[in-house]
PDB file of C-alpha atoms in Angstrom:
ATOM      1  CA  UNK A 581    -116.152  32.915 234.584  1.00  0.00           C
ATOM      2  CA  UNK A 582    -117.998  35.644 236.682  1.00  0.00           C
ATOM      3  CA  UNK A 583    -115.806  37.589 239.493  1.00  0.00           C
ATOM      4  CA  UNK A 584    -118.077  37.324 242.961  1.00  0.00           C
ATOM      5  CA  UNK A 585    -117.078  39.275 245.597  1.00  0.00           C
ATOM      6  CA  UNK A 586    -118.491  37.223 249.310  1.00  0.00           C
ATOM      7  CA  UNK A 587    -119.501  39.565 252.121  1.00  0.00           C
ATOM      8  CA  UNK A 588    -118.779  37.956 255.456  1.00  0.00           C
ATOM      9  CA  UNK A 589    -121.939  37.661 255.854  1.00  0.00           C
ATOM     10  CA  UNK A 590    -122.316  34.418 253.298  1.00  0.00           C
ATOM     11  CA  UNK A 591    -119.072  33.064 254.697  1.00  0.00           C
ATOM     12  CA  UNK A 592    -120.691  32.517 258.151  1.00  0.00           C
ATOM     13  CA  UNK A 593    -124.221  31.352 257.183  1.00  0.00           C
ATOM     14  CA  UNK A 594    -122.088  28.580 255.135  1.00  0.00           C
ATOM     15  CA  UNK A 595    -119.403  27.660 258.243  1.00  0.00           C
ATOM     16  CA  UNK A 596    -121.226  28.374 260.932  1.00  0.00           C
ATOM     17  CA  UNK A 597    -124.521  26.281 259.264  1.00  0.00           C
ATOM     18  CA  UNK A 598    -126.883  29.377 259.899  1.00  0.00           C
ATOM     19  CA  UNK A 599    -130.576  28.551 258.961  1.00  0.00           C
ATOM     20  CA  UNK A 600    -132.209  29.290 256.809  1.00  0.00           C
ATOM     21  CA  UNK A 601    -129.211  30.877 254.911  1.00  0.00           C
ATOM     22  CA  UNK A 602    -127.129  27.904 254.588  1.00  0.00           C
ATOM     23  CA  UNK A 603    -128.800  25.970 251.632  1.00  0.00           C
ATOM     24  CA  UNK A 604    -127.952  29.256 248.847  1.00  0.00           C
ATOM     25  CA  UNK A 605    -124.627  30.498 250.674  1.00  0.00           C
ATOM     26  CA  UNK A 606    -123.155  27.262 250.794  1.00  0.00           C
ATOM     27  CA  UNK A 607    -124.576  26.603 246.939  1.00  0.00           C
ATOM     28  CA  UNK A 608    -122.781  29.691 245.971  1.00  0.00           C
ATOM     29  CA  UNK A 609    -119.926  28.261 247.985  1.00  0.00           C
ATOM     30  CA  UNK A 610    -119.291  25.477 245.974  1.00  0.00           C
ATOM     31  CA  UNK A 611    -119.774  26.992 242.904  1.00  0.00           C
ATOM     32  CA  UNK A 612    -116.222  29.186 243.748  1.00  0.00           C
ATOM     33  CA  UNK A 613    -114.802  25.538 244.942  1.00  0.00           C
ATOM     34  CA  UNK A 614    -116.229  23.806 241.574  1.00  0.00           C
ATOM     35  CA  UNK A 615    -114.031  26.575 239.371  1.00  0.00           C
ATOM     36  CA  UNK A 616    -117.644  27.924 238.340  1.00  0.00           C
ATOM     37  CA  UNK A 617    -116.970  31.111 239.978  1.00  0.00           C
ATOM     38  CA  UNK A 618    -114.007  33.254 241.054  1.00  0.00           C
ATOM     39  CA  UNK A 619    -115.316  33.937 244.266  1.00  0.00           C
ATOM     40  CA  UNK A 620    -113.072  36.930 246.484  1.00  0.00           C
ATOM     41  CA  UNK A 621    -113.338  38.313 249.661  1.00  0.00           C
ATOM     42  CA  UNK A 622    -111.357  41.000 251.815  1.00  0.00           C
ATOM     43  CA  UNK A 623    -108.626  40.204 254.362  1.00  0.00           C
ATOM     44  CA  UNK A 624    -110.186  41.956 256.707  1.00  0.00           C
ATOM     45  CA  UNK A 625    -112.876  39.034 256.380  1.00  0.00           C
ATOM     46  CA  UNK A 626    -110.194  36.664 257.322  1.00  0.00           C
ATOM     47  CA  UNK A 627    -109.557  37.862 260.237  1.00  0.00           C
ATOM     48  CA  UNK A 628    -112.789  38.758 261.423  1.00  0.00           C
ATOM     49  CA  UNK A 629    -114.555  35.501 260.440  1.00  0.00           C
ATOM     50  CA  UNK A 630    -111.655  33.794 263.017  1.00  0.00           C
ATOM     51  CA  UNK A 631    -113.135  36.094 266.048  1.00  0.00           C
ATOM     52  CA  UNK A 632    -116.718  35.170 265.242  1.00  0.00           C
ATOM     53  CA  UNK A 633    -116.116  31.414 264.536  1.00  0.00           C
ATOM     54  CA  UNK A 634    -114.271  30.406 267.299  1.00  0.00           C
ATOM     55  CA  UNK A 635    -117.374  31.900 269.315  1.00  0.00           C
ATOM     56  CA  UNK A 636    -119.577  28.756 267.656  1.00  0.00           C
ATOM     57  CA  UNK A 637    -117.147  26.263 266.465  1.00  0.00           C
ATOM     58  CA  UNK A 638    -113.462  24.695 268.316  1.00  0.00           C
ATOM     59  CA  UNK A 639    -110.058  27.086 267.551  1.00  0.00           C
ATOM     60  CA  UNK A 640    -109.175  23.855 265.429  1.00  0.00           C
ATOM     61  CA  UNK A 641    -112.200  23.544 263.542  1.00  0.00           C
ATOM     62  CA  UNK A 642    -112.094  27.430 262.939  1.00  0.00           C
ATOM     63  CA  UNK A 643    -108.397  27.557 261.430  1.00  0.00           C
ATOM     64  CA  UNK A 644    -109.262  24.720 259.393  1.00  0.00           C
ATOM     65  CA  UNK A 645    -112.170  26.503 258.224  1.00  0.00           C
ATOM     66  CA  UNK A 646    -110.057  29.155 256.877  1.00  0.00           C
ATOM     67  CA  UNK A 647    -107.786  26.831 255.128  1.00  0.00           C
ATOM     68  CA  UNK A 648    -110.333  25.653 253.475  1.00  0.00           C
ATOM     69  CA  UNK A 649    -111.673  29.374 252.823  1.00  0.00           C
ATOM     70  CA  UNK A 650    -108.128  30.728 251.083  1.00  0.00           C
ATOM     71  CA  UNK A 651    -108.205  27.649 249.511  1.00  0.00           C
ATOM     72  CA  UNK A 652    -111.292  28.388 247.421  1.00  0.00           C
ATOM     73  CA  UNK A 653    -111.228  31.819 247.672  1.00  0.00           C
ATOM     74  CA  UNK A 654    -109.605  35.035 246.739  1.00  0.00           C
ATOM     75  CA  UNK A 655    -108.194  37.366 249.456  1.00  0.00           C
ATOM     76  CA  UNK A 656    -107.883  41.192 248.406  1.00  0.00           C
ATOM     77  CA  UNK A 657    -105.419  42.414 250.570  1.00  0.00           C
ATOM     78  CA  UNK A 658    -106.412  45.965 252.223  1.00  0.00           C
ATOM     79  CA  UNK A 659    -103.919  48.249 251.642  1.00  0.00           C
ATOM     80  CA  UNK A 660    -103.609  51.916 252.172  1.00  0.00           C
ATOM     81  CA  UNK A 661    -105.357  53.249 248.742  1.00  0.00           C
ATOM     82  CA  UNK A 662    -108.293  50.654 249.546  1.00  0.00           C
ATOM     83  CA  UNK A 663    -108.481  52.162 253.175  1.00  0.00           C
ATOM     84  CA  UNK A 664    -108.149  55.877 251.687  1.00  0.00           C
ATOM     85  CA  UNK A 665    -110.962  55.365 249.271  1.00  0.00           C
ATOM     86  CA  UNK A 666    -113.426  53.783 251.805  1.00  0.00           C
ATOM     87  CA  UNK A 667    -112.692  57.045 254.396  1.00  0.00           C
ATOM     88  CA  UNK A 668    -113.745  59.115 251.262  1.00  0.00           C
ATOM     89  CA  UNK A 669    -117.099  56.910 250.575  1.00  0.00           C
ATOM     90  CA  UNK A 670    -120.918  57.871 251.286  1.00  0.00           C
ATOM     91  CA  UNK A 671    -120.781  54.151 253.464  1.00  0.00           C
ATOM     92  CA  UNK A 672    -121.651  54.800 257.022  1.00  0.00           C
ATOM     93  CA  UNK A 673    -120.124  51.436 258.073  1.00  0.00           C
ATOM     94  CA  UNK A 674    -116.323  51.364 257.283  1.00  0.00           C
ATOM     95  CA  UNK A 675    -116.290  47.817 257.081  1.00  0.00           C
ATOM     96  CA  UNK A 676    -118.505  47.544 254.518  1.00  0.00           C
ATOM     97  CA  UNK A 677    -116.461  50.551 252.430  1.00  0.00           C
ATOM     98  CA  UNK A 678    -113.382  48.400 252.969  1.00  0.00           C
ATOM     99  CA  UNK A 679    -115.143  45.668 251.165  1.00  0.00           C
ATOM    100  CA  UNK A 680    -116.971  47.540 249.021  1.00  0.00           C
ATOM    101  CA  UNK A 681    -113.241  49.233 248.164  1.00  0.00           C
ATOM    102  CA  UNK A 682    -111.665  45.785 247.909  1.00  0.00           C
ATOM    103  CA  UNK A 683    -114.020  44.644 245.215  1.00  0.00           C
ATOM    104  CA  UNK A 684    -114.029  47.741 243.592  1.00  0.00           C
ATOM    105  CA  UNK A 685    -110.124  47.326 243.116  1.00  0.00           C
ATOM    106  CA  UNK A 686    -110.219  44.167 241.098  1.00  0.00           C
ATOM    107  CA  UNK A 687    -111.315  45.692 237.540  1.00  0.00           C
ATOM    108  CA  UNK A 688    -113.278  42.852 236.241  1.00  0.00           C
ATOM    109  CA  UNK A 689    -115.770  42.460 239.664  1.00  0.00           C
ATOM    110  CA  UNK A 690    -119.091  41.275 238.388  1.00  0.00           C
ATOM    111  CA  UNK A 691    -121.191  41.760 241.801  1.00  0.00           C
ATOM    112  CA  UNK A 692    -121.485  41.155 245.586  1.00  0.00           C
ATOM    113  CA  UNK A 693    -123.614  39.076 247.057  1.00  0.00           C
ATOM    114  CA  UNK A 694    -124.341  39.824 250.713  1.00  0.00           C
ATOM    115  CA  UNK A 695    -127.745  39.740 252.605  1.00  0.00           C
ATOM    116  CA  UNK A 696    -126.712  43.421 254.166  1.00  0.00           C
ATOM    117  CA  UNK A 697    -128.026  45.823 251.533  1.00  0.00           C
ATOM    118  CA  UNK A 698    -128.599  48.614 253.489  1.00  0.00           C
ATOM    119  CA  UNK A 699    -124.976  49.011 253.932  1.00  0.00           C
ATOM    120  CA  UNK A 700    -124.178  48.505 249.923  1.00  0.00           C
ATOM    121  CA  UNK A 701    -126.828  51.187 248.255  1.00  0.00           C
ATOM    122  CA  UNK A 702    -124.171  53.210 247.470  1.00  0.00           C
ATOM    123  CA  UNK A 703    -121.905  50.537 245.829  1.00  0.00           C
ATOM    124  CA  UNK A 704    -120.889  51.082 241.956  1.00  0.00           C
ATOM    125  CA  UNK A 705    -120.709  47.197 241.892  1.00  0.00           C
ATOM    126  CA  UNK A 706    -124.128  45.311 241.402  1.00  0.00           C
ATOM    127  CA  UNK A 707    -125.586  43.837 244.766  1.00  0.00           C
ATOM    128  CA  UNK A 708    -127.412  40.298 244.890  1.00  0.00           C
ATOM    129  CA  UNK A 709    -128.555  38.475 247.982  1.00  0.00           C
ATOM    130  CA  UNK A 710    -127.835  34.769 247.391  1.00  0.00           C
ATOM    131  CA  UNK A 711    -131.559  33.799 246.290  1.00  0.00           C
ATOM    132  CA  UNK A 712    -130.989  36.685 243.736  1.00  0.00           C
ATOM    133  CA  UNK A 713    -127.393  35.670 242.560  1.00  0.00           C
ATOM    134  CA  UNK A 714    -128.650  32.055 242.379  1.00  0.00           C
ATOM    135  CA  UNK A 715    -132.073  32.911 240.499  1.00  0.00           C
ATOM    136  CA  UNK A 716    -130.191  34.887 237.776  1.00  0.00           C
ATOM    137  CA  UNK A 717    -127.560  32.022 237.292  1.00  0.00           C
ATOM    138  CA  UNK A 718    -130.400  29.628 236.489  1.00  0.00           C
TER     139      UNK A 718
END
């Protein structure tokens, strides 16, 4: 079963029903809650999905959102030797080093899918946007 490492990014298309990225983000979605994939994300996502959720959706609709989330997918937590190897990255966003750190810490990672590439060109990981994951699974 393929390791998939979910940028933020994929989370909200699929929970916050953002067109026209929900059809593929909430297909890969369901493949993680389906035990096709072993989808992961960061804790950092976590919280930061909360803060941007609750902007479009109730507090009790978000929280049980994330239930449903670290139900179906794994959380990397972000510790300090993620944190010191994403000060040490080429990134320019942290953010995406912290993820980009988190993936990079679980050995067997098989790709990310975000749609925010510009921020990923300097990942050691393989990068897909969802159309691309989905196209090569076919």
């Amino acid at each position: 079963m393929k390791n998939i490492f979910i940028d933020i990014n994929i989370l909200m298309d699929v929970f916050a029903e953002r067109k026209p990225f929900f059809k593929n983000s909430l297909k890969i979605y369901m493949l993680g809650s389906e035990k096709k994939l072993n989808l992961f994300t960061s804790s950092n996502t976590i919280t930061t999905l909360h803060y941007l959720l609750k902007k479009v959706i109730s507090e009790d609709k978000t929280r049980q959102v994330l239930e449903n989330i670290i139900e179906n997918v794994n959380v990397i937590p972000i510790d300090k030797n993620i944190i010191k190897k994403s000060l040490k990255s080429k990134h320019k966003d942290f953010e995406d080093a912290i993820h980009i750190a988190a993936a990079q810490s679980i050995n067997t990672m098989d790709c990310i899918i975000t749609r925010d590439f510009k921020d990923y060109k300097f990942s050691e990981i393989d990068v897909f946007s969802p159309d691309e994951f989905l196209n090569l699974t076919k």
